[in-house]
Amino acid sequence: MADSEEVELEARLEEQDSFEPPASFVEQANVADPAIYDEFDAKWPDCWERAATMLDWDDDYETVLDDSTPPFYEWFTGGSLNVSTNCLDRHLDERGDEVAIEWVGEPVDEANRSITYRELHREVNEFAAALREIGVGEDDVVTMYMPMVPELPVAMLACARIGAPHSVVFAGFSAGALATRMNAADSEYLVTCDGYYRRGDPLDHLGKANDGLADVGHETETVVVDRLGPNGDDFGHDLADAHHGYADLVAAHEGAEIAPVSRDAEDMLFLMYTSGTTGEPKGVKHTTGGYLSWVTWTSHAVLDIKPEDTYFCAADLGWITGHSYIVYGPLSLGTTTMMYEGTPDHPDYDRLWQIVEEYGATQLYTAPTAIRAFMKWGEEFPARHDLSSLRLLGTVGEPINPRAWKWYYTHIGDEECPVVDTWWQTETGGMVVTTLPGIGRMKPGSAGPPLPGADAQVVDTVGESVEAGRAGYLTVQKPWPGMLRTLYDNDERFVEEYWAEYSDTDSSDPDDWVYSPEDGAKVDTDGYITVLGRVDDVLNVSGHRLGTMEIESAIVGVDGVAEAAVVGGDHELKGEAVHAYVISEDDQNETEALRRRIVQAVEDEIGPIARPERVVLTGDLPKTRSGKIMRRLLENVSDGEPLGDTSTLRNPEIVEEIQRRAVE
Ligand code: WTA
């Protein structure tokens, strides 16, 4: 395209604030009739049978929703099913030889794996038999600490087959984070690997896993996948030593067939630990019937997945997006789901586009932080490839600004693909607010209306709906099947964290209960919701949720640190970056050494993703008269913004000193 044409196009797009779904898409969309919104409202909660009947049940459910003891809702009660049957067995007759998982390994010369439904079914059965052999029983929590290797979805599905909930811990988390999660879940089993590749180099992983296991307060059995082969020799692990080798276990059970355990709809499918406002991660509990119905339905209605697609979600399986929209939703629909082990910038900035072209990917679902990086690298990288196989684009994880949205729409989608900006959380299990791509006009920057049957509303501090255009808080006013059921072993915290804000917690009337996701939002006159970001002390760094308290508690554990406050500073690519404001004891002279120890402590306790971008050492922190740290002021310092009113501070003079030190 000539430069002047390009400039014109950009200018036209900059001005346009809404887009119709492309006609070519609407024609073939899984859901294209706008009547669905009214239909679902009229039939609520029975509308959710539309989702539940997409699954194969062993015993039919009796009740769609049991709301007799809010907020402990139960969905599809009386029903029973097995998730691995729904994701594997039921596809074997028609799609057994089709690819279930296209696995693209990190080193470019790696032997990639196309795993058919039949092969996946077989390996899942063999590994399920192996898990039983090492002692895993129904309801035992199996922890997985692995990067994007095919053995991870195999292990997840094997657990689902035998009714053992899994708890996947992101491989980038530290040994300490692994131990905290295994201890919290009383998990006696771990599946991990020797290492993996990053930008071409082998990386030790088992060393971290072993360090974590040393801090687990009970006996454990560990299975290790040999990912690196001889390239891992330098790390000095004896894989046969103390742990079970994955390949040996599977070989010992060659051809095993494990009858799927029929699980109650409300039985736990998995736990996923996520950050909250206290230092302790929260174990979000998802169930078998409601969760699988939700992710299957939304994969169909929003991602428009069809069995013959090659669907590509570039998230990591260590987060909820990978669970819901790489494994469970897509496999339940019998499609081909892709898994990419590496990073988008290796060996070059066009790696994802090369994969899309090579495999003919039909959807791409990724995070705004990745899109901002693609923009920065430049449109010449996608332009090198034929991306015409793409039919739909999606984003998740943080607000996307209209410029990035339009860049994605133009340079990746060639203005032919609808973009779904999907708002949801670990706790919601799957999408809650987004346009339906075959129906809704798209407004860049705004996620869209709530899904049919989902009752998301923006309210003020006392829970009243706000006027269009005014900022308020996002809430969900009615339960939905994919919702978290509770926090593992902690019903009280579940009520406190998600419901107490706007509910009458003494009431047993479900109308008095409102779910509070802790996000700021506004709504326009068409009912489109724009999510503004977290309103609690949780940061969103590159689409990953990190609790400031967790980071602060790692920092105050460092010798020489008296107190710490962590806030998010604006960051061009990451969205938010971790900025730490630290009071050092006796105003240490060795500031550089202290800074290094602080950064190291955060990496050790949480992982490199939480590494502070900036550590400001100061004599004091801005505090209110009651002693509460004024984080808002620190955020303003971080972003170089005007401070506003400091008169309510006990120590207003400190702010200038901090400002001075922040730029040092
Ligand atoms: C944010 C990720 C704006 C939000 C699936 C939420 C978003 C948190 C969007 C959950 C979006 C997610 N627009 N913000 N489309 N999607 N968020 O649990 O703050 O890792 O509360 O789940 O990400 O993050 P989590």
XYZ file of C-alpha atoms and ligand atoms in Angstrom:
689
model
C 0.000 0.000 0.000
C 1.345 3.442 -0.876
C 2.307 5.594 2.067
C -0.320 8.240 1.414
C -3.074 5.635 1.193
C -1.821 4.166 4.423
C -1.986 7.524 6.160
C -5.509 8.076 4.851
C -6.642 4.691 6.056
C -5.160 5.275 9.504
C -6.852 8.680 9.664
C -10.225 7.242 8.699
C -9.942 4.463 11.256
C -8.812 6.848 13.991
C -12.061 8.723 13.580
C -14.375 5.776 13.315
C -15.730 4.775 16.683
C -17.814 1.775 15.795
C -17.687 -1.040 13.277
C -20.307 -3.429 11.926
C -19.415 -7.113 11.984
C -18.165 -8.029 8.495
C -20.978 -9.516 6.378
C -18.792 -12.464 5.375
C -18.480 -13.330 9.042
C -22.141 -12.864 9.953
C -23.200 -15.239 7.187
C -21.425 -18.136 8.780
C -21.536 -17.155 12.479
C -22.529 -19.764 15.063
C -24.840 -17.220 16.681
C -26.276 -14.480 14.477
C -29.843 -13.818 15.624
C -30.126 -10.768 17.918
C -33.307 -12.246 19.381
C -31.058 -14.324 21.635
C -30.774 -11.435 24.108
C -34.521 -11.204 24.721
C -34.944 -14.955 24.611
C -32.372 -15.485 27.339
C -33.873 -12.748 29.492
C -37.333 -14.211 29.142
C -36.221 -17.722 29.983
C -33.662 -17.025 32.682
C -32.256 -19.232 34.282
C -33.536 -22.018 32.004
C -31.774 -20.276 29.103
C -28.612 -21.941 30.365
C -29.921 -25.279 29.224
C -28.722 -24.072 25.851
C -25.180 -24.402 27.245
C -25.720 -27.536 29.320
C -27.243 -29.471 26.441
C -24.066 -28.979 24.434
C -22.527 -31.554 26.791
C -22.950 -35.309 27.160
C -24.320 -36.125 30.610
C -24.199 -39.505 32.340
C -27.231 -38.567 34.419
C -29.447 -35.690 33.382
C -29.635 -32.759 35.764
C -32.857 -32.146 37.640
C -32.610 -28.444 38.379
C -30.923 -25.739 36.313
C -30.185 -23.448 39.255
C -30.457 -24.056 42.951
C -30.307 -20.604 44.528
C -31.634 -21.527 47.945
C -28.455 -20.568 49.817
C -26.852 -17.578 48.093
C -24.058 -16.949 47.309
C -23.448 -20.719 47.328
C -25.276 -21.300 44.077
C -25.463 -24.717 42.472
C -26.000 -25.378 38.782
C -27.405 -28.387 36.951
C -27.898 -30.231 40.207
C -28.529 -33.928 40.126
C -26.593 -34.218 36.861
C -23.351 -36.095 36.456
C -20.742 -36.170 33.718
C -17.067 -36.571 33.004
C -15.084 -33.744 31.461
C -12.543 -35.929 29.665
C -15.376 -37.871 28.024
C -16.799 -34.607 26.767
C -13.427 -33.388 25.520
C -12.233 -36.694 24.036
C -14.344 -39.837 23.904
C -17.410 -38.288 22.338
C -15.379 -37.061 19.356
C -13.647 -40.359 18.586
C -16.179 -41.794 16.142
C -16.359 -38.792 13.887
C -13.141 -36.953 14.555
C -10.762 -39.535 15.997
C -8.175 -38.961 13.281
C -8.484 -35.182 13.271
C -5.925 -33.141 15.150
C -6.940 -32.201 18.687
C -3.743 -30.332 19.621
C -1.284 -28.739 17.217
C 1.753 -28.281 19.381
C 4.393 -25.886 18.101
C 7.648 -26.245 20.016
C 9.919 -23.371 20.805
C 13.140 -24.077 18.959
C 12.228 -23.575 15.320
C 13.810 -26.860 14.268
C 11.849 -28.702 16.965
C 9.770 -31.701 15.920
C 6.285 -30.230 16.330
C 3.486 -32.571 17.310
C 0.074 -32.959 15.729
C -1.853 -34.994 18.274
C -5.093 -36.514 17.022
C -8.122 -37.044 19.220
C -7.405 -40.756 19.207
C -3.788 -40.255 20.244
C -4.718 -37.751 22.921
C -7.402 -40.089 24.243
C -4.868 -42.883 24.415
C -2.199 -40.875 26.233
C -4.738 -39.428 28.655
C -5.899 -42.942 29.521
C -2.355 -44.182 29.984
C -1.413 -41.253 32.186
C -4.661 -41.573 34.149
C -3.686 -45.189 34.861
C -0.237 -44.007 35.913
C -1.635 -41.394 38.277
C -3.776 -44.057 39.911
C -0.745 -46.290 40.271
C 1.177 -43.644 42.207
C -1.798 -43.257 44.514
C -3.980 -40.463 43.140
C -7.579 -41.053 44.143
C -10.823 -39.210 43.431
C -10.766 -35.684 44.907
C -6.993 -35.626 45.493
C -5.554 -32.335 44.264
C -2.769 -32.803 41.705
C -0.510 -29.782 41.200
C 1.047 -29.134 37.805
C 4.024 -26.870 37.388
C 4.888 -26.917 33.718
C 5.289 -24.679 30.718
C 3.463 -25.115 27.402
C 4.276 -28.760 26.749
C 1.659 -31.258 25.479
C 1.998 -33.320 28.647
C 0.296 -30.496 30.556
C -3.131 -30.777 28.865
C -2.689 -34.571 28.956
C -2.217 -34.397 32.721
C -5.173 -32.025 33.162
C -7.482 -34.320 31.194
C -6.120 -37.423 32.944
C -7.021 -35.841 36.274
C -10.467 -34.962 34.960
C -10.893 -38.589 33.888
C -10.289 -39.970 37.375
C -12.027 -37.150 39.214
C -8.894 -35.634 40.725
C -8.955 -31.818 40.667
C -5.867 -30.129 39.277
C -4.121 -26.978 40.368
C -1.857 -25.609 37.646
C 0.859 -23.231 38.825
C 2.310 -20.897 36.161
C 5.830 -22.110 35.285
C 7.202 -18.577 35.631
C 6.280 -18.509 39.306
C 9.035 -19.170 41.825
C 9.719 -22.192 44.040
C 8.185 -20.290 46.954
C 4.963 -19.656 45.048
C 4.743 -23.369 44.170
C 5.197 -24.402 47.799
C 2.571 -21.917 49.039
C 0.022 -23.299 46.580
C 0.785 -26.969 47.265
C 0.560 -26.394 50.990
C -2.664 -24.414 50.734
C -4.349 -27.139 48.652
C -2.885 -30.042 50.693
C -1.694 -31.308 47.364
C 0.371 -34.486 47.598
C 1.089 -34.885 43.895
C 3.117 -32.811 41.486
C 3.600 -33.140 37.735
C 6.493 -31.047 36.456
C 9.327 -31.187 33.912
C 13.109 -31.015 33.798
C 13.221 -27.735 31.926
C 12.188 -25.934 28.777
C 13.496 -23.584 26.123
C 13.385 -19.827 26.172
C 14.536 -17.955 23.097
C 16.507 -20.986 22.023
C 18.278 -21.703 25.318
C 17.468 -24.583 27.652
C 16.279 -23.454 31.068
C 16.310 -25.448 34.296
C 12.875 -25.969 35.815
C 13.227 -29.049 38.006
C 15.708 -27.206 40.226
C 12.969 -24.697 41.060
C 10.391 -27.458 41.528
C 12.706 -29.330 43.916
C 13.348 -26.149 45.923
C 9.611 -25.672 46.192
C 9.025 -29.292 47.239
C 11.542 -28.828 50.051
C 9.111 -26.314 51.578
C 6.018 -28.471 51.236
C 5.004 -29.647 54.678
C 3.814 -33.131 53.717
C 4.919 -36.164 51.703
C 4.658 -35.805 47.937
C 4.920 -37.927 44.807
C 6.362 -36.198 41.772
C 6.242 -37.033 38.076
C 8.845 -35.417 35.825
C 8.495 -34.943 32.073
C 11.833 -35.118 30.271
C 11.444 -32.112 27.976
C 15.100 -31.314 27.292
C 16.640 -34.743 26.730
C 20.424 -34.461 26.546
C 20.181 -30.643 26.415
C 19.234 -30.796 30.071
C 22.322 -32.753 31.120
C 24.123 -29.610 32.275
C 21.574 -29.069 35.017
C 22.748 -32.258 36.696
C 19.336 -33.720 37.477
C 19.121 -37.434 37.819
C 15.602 -37.916 36.505
C 15.328 -41.444 37.812
C 16.230 -40.199 41.249
C 13.440 -39.735 43.801
C 10.809 -38.897 41.155
C 8.781 -40.838 38.623
C 9.654 -40.355 34.955
C 6.604 -39.462 32.867
C 7.608 -41.516 29.818
C 8.305 -44.633 31.900
C 4.998 -44.362 33.698
C 3.058 -43.965 30.480
C 4.962 -46.830 28.795
C 4.183 -49.083 31.731
C 0.486 -48.488 31.105
C 0.516 -48.790 27.339
C -2.949 -49.320 25.976
C -4.614 -48.905 29.388
C -8.245 -47.910 29.352
C -9.600 -46.098 32.343
C -13.345 -45.857 32.727
C -14.160 -42.157 33.186
C -15.361 -41.388 36.701
C -18.840 -39.952 36.652
C -18.699 -36.681 38.585
C -21.496 -34.716 40.125
C -22.133 -31.453 38.269
C -21.007 -29.564 41.370
C -17.837 -31.601 41.988
C -14.604 -29.658 41.720
C -12.861 -29.831 38.328
C -9.923 -27.658 39.288
C -8.497 -25.035 41.565
C -6.687 -22.009 40.289
C -4.770 -19.752 42.612
C -5.031 -16.061 41.892
C -3.978 -12.832 43.549
C -6.208 -10.893 45.867
C -5.872 -7.988 48.222
C -4.143 -9.901 50.996
C -0.790 -11.653 50.722
C -2.373 -15.115 50.527
C -3.332 -16.250 47.008
C -6.940 -17.334 46.656
C -7.793 -20.875 45.559
C -10.645 -20.315 43.117
C -12.805 -23.437 42.844
C -14.432 -24.387 39.539
C -16.878 -27.212 39.055
C -17.561 -29.882 36.496
C -21.001 -29.151 35.010
C -21.345 -25.381 35.264
C -17.798 -24.556 34.224
C -17.701 -26.913 31.245
C -21.106 -25.700 30.035
C -19.956 -22.090 30.289
C -16.669 -22.467 28.431
C -18.229 -24.694 25.776
C -21.068 -22.245 25.131
C -18.838 -19.147 25.067
C -16.270 -20.869 22.820
C -19.139 -21.539 20.432
C -20.982 -18.211 20.690
C -18.091 -15.765 21.110
C -15.036 -17.424 19.587
C -17.245 -18.938 16.878
C -15.358 -22.211 17.096
C -16.359 -24.963 14.690
C -14.927 -28.488 14.641
C -13.050 -27.886 11.374
C -11.267 -24.772 12.694
C -7.647 -24.417 13.670
C -8.074 -22.195 16.645
C -5.109 -20.378 18.183
C -5.112 -18.869 21.657
C -1.686 -17.500 22.505
C -2.161 -17.525 26.299
C -0.281 -19.762 28.739
C -1.943 -22.794 30.301
C -0.755 -21.550 33.681
C -3.560 -18.952 33.658
C -7.310 -19.256 33.430
C -7.411 -18.234 29.749
C -5.360 -21.295 28.863
C -7.623 -23.575 30.911
C -10.904 -22.285 29.511
C -9.960 -21.349 25.965
C -7.034 -23.561 24.965
C -8.078 -26.806 26.626
C -11.627 -27.196 27.888
C -13.832 -25.046 25.628
C -12.150 -25.883 22.298
C -11.707 -29.618 22.999
C -15.271 -29.916 24.203
C -16.282 -28.596 20.755
C -14.020 -31.115 18.993
C -11.899 -28.529 17.209
C -8.138 -28.290 16.641
C -6.545 -26.149 19.323
C -3.008 -24.813 19.006
C -0.378 -24.621 21.698
C 2.767 -22.572 21.154
C 5.618 -23.145 23.561
C 7.723 -20.076 22.782
C 7.593 -16.307 22.774
C 6.301 -14.144 19.896
C 9.663 -12.450 19.302
C 11.878 -15.472 18.732
C 13.585 -16.134 16.367
C 12.055 -12.977 14.906
C 9.159 -10.602 15.480
C 7.038 -12.419 12.928
C 6.953 -15.752 14.746
C 3.206 -15.738 15.492
C 2.346 -14.658 11.949
C 4.513 -17.384 10.546
C 2.617 -19.907 12.725
C -0.779 -18.480 11.712
C 0.188 -18.806 8.052
C 1.758 -22.237 8.325
C -1.184 -23.795 10.176
C -3.939 -21.704 8.608
C -5.206 -20.509 11.981
C -8.838 -19.413 11.879
C -9.057 -17.453 15.158
C -6.464 -15.656 17.226
C -7.123 -14.873 20.875
C -4.451 -12.890 22.718
C -3.861 -10.066 25.208
C -3.598 -6.304 24.662
C -0.060 -6.341 26.074
C 0.957 -8.569 23.134
C -0.856 -6.321 20.665
C 0.999 -3.271 22.008
C 4.266 -5.126 21.455
C 3.254 -6.078 17.884
C 2.475 -2.406 17.189
C 5.808 -1.327 18.504
C 7.693 -3.904 16.437
C 5.890 -2.674 13.339
C 3.337 -3.735 10.787
C 6.007 -5.061 8.426
C 6.183 -8.292 10.449
C 2.569 -9.398 9.964
C 2.745 -8.023 6.416
C 5.318 -10.683 5.545
C 2.680 -13.394 5.909
C -0.618 -14.459 4.456
C -3.035 -14.124 7.361
C -6.177 -14.567 5.283
C -7.094 -17.808 7.076
C -8.082 -15.713 10.124
C -11.805 -15.227 10.629
C -12.007 -13.760 14.128
C -9.725 -11.933 16.563
C -10.089 -11.744 20.317
C -8.499 -9.985 23.259
C -8.605 -10.568 26.994
C -6.850 -9.635 30.193
C -6.853 -5.845 30.371
C -8.448 -2.847 28.756
C -7.411 -2.372 25.128
C -7.033 1.195 23.934
C -8.818 2.128 20.696
C -5.523 2.641 18.841
C -4.319 -0.880 19.614
C -7.778 -2.273 18.788
C -7.744 -0.596 15.388
C -4.203 -1.709 14.682
C -5.207 -5.311 15.426
C -8.357 -4.990 13.321
C -6.427 -3.552 10.363
C -3.012 -5.146 10.322
C -3.926 -8.603 11.585
C -7.576 -8.885 10.585
C -7.386 -6.913 7.329
C -10.742 -5.362 8.319
C -12.358 -8.731 7.607
C -12.419 -10.159 11.123
C -14.592 -9.067 14.016
C -12.622 -8.316 17.188
C -14.139 -9.558 20.433
C -12.893 -7.698 23.499
C -13.820 -10.173 26.213
C -14.052 -9.150 29.852
C -13.839 -11.890 32.426
C -11.768 -13.165 35.352
C -10.286 -16.309 36.863
C -13.349 -16.254 39.106
C -15.932 -15.991 36.336
C -14.590 -19.131 34.634
C -15.255 -17.705 31.188
C -16.387 -14.613 29.318
C -19.124 -12.414 30.756
C -18.998 -9.100 28.881
C -18.310 -8.976 25.131
C -20.075 -8.403 21.854
C -21.312 -11.485 20.046
C -19.225 -11.339 16.876
C -22.044 -12.211 14.490
C -24.431 -9.676 16.010
C -22.979 -6.703 17.813
C -21.469 -3.488 16.499
C -17.933 -3.215 17.793
C -16.749 -0.132 19.623
C -12.976 -0.076 20.015
C -12.027 0.230 23.678
C -15.381 -0.960 24.951
C -15.885 -4.647 25.703
C -19.556 -4.507 24.787
C -22.827 -5.546 26.400
C -23.039 -8.410 28.868
C -23.533 -11.782 27.190
C -27.148 -12.869 26.792
C -28.370 -14.033 30.191
C -25.463 -12.397 32.057
C -26.454 -9.483 34.232
C -23.426 -7.181 34.425
C -24.196 -3.641 35.591
C -22.185 -0.568 36.503
C -23.111 0.868 39.904
C -22.012 3.604 42.302
C -20.612 3.146 45.803
C -24.017 2.297 47.263
C -24.925 -0.110 44.494
C -27.274 2.118 42.450
C -26.935 2.012 38.658
C -24.878 4.911 37.323
C -25.931 7.136 34.452
C -24.447 6.497 31.031
C -20.980 7.983 30.740
C -20.285 8.132 34.494
C -17.583 5.928 36.027
C -18.615 3.369 38.602
C -17.995 -0.204 39.620
C -18.703 -3.312 37.599
C -21.009 -5.849 39.241
C -22.758 -9.029 38.181
C -26.272 -9.067 39.590
C -27.311 -12.629 38.811
C -25.366 -15.883 39.099
C -24.106 -17.704 36.011
C -23.055 -21.358 35.529
C -19.298 -20.716 35.079
C -18.924 -18.743 38.295
C -16.490 -19.798 40.994
C -18.228 -21.748 43.728
C -16.078 -20.776 46.658
C -12.461 -20.265 47.658
C -10.811 -23.522 48.567
C -11.417 -24.228 52.210
C -12.462 -20.652 52.864
C -16.172 -19.876 52.437
C -15.836 -16.844 54.663
C -13.231 -15.159 52.500
C -15.306 -16.019 49.438
C -18.263 -14.050 50.825
C -16.040 -11.254 52.099
C -14.051 -10.740 48.886
C -16.728 -11.059 46.234
C -20.136 -10.435 47.765
C -19.985 -8.366 50.935
C -19.587 -5.025 49.147
C -23.081 -4.771 47.619
C -25.046 -7.648 49.159
C -27.257 -7.970 52.165
C -25.248 -10.839 53.569
C -27.979 -11.768 56.082
C -30.505 -12.352 53.364
C -31.340 -15.664 51.747
C -33.040 -13.923 48.823
C -30.758 -14.204 45.758
C -31.935 -10.752 44.625
C -30.047 -9.315 47.590
C -26.746 -10.793 46.433
C -24.427 -9.033 44.004
C -21.044 -10.231 42.739
C -18.287 -7.635 42.868
C -15.287 -8.221 40.598
C -13.378 -5.133 41.828
C -13.127 -3.463 38.439
C -13.977 0.131 37.596
C -16.223 0.591 34.555
C -18.612 2.861 32.705
C -21.539 2.166 30.468
C -22.808 4.082 27.424
C -26.336 4.713 26.187
C -26.260 1.489 24.140
C -25.430 -0.513 27.242
C -21.799 -1.086 26.178
C -19.458 -1.506 29.117
C -15.955 -0.068 29.103
C -13.807 -1.640 31.785
C -11.388 0.840 33.317
C -9.185 -1.433 35.429
C -8.861 -2.778 38.951
C -10.103 -0.777 41.872
C -8.408 -2.929 44.501
C -4.720 -3.392 45.280
C -4.185 -5.757 42.411
C -1.889 -4.845 39.517
C -2.266 -5.999 35.952
C 1.249 -6.484 34.604
C 1.291 -7.732 31.003
C -2.184 -9.136 31.557
C -1.106 -10.999 34.704
C -2.744 -10.363 38.024
C -0.364 -9.587 40.852
C -1.347 -8.577 44.366
C 0.573 -5.606 45.748
C 0.422 -7.219 49.202
C 2.190 -10.340 47.963
C 5.003 -8.250 46.518
C 5.204 -6.056 49.600
C 5.471 -9.033 51.898
C 8.389 -10.354 49.812
C 10.088 -6.959 50.108
C 9.654 -6.464 53.846
C 11.302 -9.856 54.350
C 14.591 -8.337 53.118
C 17.147 -7.350 55.757
C 17.359 -3.595 56.022
C 13.773 -2.940 54.866
C 11.368 -1.374 57.350
C 8.257 -0.865 55.231
C 7.204 -1.038 51.615
C 4.379 0.107 49.364
C 3.954 -1.248 45.855
C 1.937 0.544 43.195
C 1.462 0.228 39.448
C 3.200 2.755 37.207
C 2.072 3.281 33.600
C 4.076 1.176 31.181
C 3.922 1.354 27.405
C 4.035 -2.397 26.817
C 3.148 -4.045 30.105
C 0.201 -1.775 30.863
C 1.332 -1.522 34.447
C 4.802 -2.005 35.925
C 5.679 -2.770 39.541
C 7.049 0.274 41.376
C 8.214 -0.252 44.946
C 8.566 2.556 47.474
C 10.653 1.293 50.349
C 11.618 2.673 53.729
C 15.045 1.318 54.537
C 16.144 0.882 58.127
C 18.685 3.481 59.291
C 18.630 4.964 55.780
C 21.187 2.509 54.439
C 24.126 3.809 52.447
C 24.506 0.696 50.363
C 21.461 1.574 48.337
C 22.408 -0.290 45.184
C 23.057 -3.516 47.047
C 19.772 -3.141 48.912
C 17.901 -2.512 45.678
C 19.377 -5.678 44.210
C 18.397 -7.705 47.271
C 14.852 -6.377 47.031
C 14.510 -7.304 43.360
C 15.985 -10.731 44.067
C 13.595 -11.347 46.956
C 10.580 -10.620 44.762
C 11.886 -12.945 42.055
C 12.501 -15.678 44.602
C 9.151 -15.423 46.320
C 6.894 -14.781 43.361
C 8.797 -14.933 40.088
C 10.374 -12.687 37.458
C 6.957 -11.408 36.290
C 6.666 -9.470 39.562
C 10.160 -7.952 39.362
C 9.988 -4.278 40.412
C 10.822 -2.016 37.507
C 11.647 0.747 39.926
C 12.714 0.683 43.596
C 12.628 4.060 45.335
C 14.289 4.132 48.753
C 12.871 6.776 51.017
C 12.901 7.886 54.637
C 9.127 7.655 54.964
C 5.945 6.975 52.998
C 3.022 9.379 52.593
C 0.482 8.480 55.248
C -2.901 9.694 56.354
C -3.352 10.792 59.948
C -4.603 7.326 60.772
C -1.386 5.839 59.390
C -2.712 4.445 56.109
C -0.320 4.663 53.166
C -1.684 6.948 50.414
C -1.022 4.803 47.382
C -2.798 7.187 45.048
C -0.070 9.759 45.694
C 2.641 7.220 44.992
C 0.902 6.314 41.741
C 0.922 9.975 40.774
C 4.627 10.152 41.583
C 5.229 7.052 39.456
C 3.359 8.477 36.488
C 4.821 11.976 36.870
C 1.348 13.394 37.395
C 0.306 16.353 39.577
C -0.090 15.282 43.183
C -3.336 17.004 43.968
C -4.325 17.611 47.543
C -1.726 16.497 50.094
C -3.210 18.376 53.031
C -4.785 15.286 54.581
C -1.347 13.759 55.024
C 0.349 13.444 58.361
C 3.683 14.094 56.609
C 3.077 16.167 53.456
C 6.748 17.153 53.223
C 7.768 13.575 52.406
C 6.094 13.627 49.003
C 8.563 16.086 47.536
C 11.455 14.056 48.811
C 10.007 10.918 47.240
C 9.472 12.742 43.952
C 13.097 13.830 44.007
C 14.330 10.332 44.732
C 12.057 8.743 42.146
C 13.833 10.550 39.342
C 17.339 9.905 40.690
C -8.896 -7.512 33.696
C -8.145 -13.018 32.961
C -10.552 -4.860 30.563
C -9.879 -7.077 34.756
C -9.208 -13.660 32.059
C -10.185 -8.374 35.476
C -10.008 -6.872 31.538
C -8.859 -9.073 35.455
C -10.509 -7.566 30.403
C -8.969 -10.561 35.562
C -11.020 -6.793 29.316
C -9.792 -9.004 31.876
N -11.031 -5.445 29.446
N -10.040 -5.535 31.605
N -11.467 -7.352 28.195
N -10.355 -8.882 30.657
N -9.566 -7.800 32.416
O -8.229 -13.267 36.683
O -9.261 -6.157 35.623
O -6.162 -13.059 35.234
O -10.656 -8.182 36.788
O -8.462 -13.272 34.269
O -8.284 -8.701 34.195
O -7.708 -11.178 35.419
P -7.577 -12.745 35.455
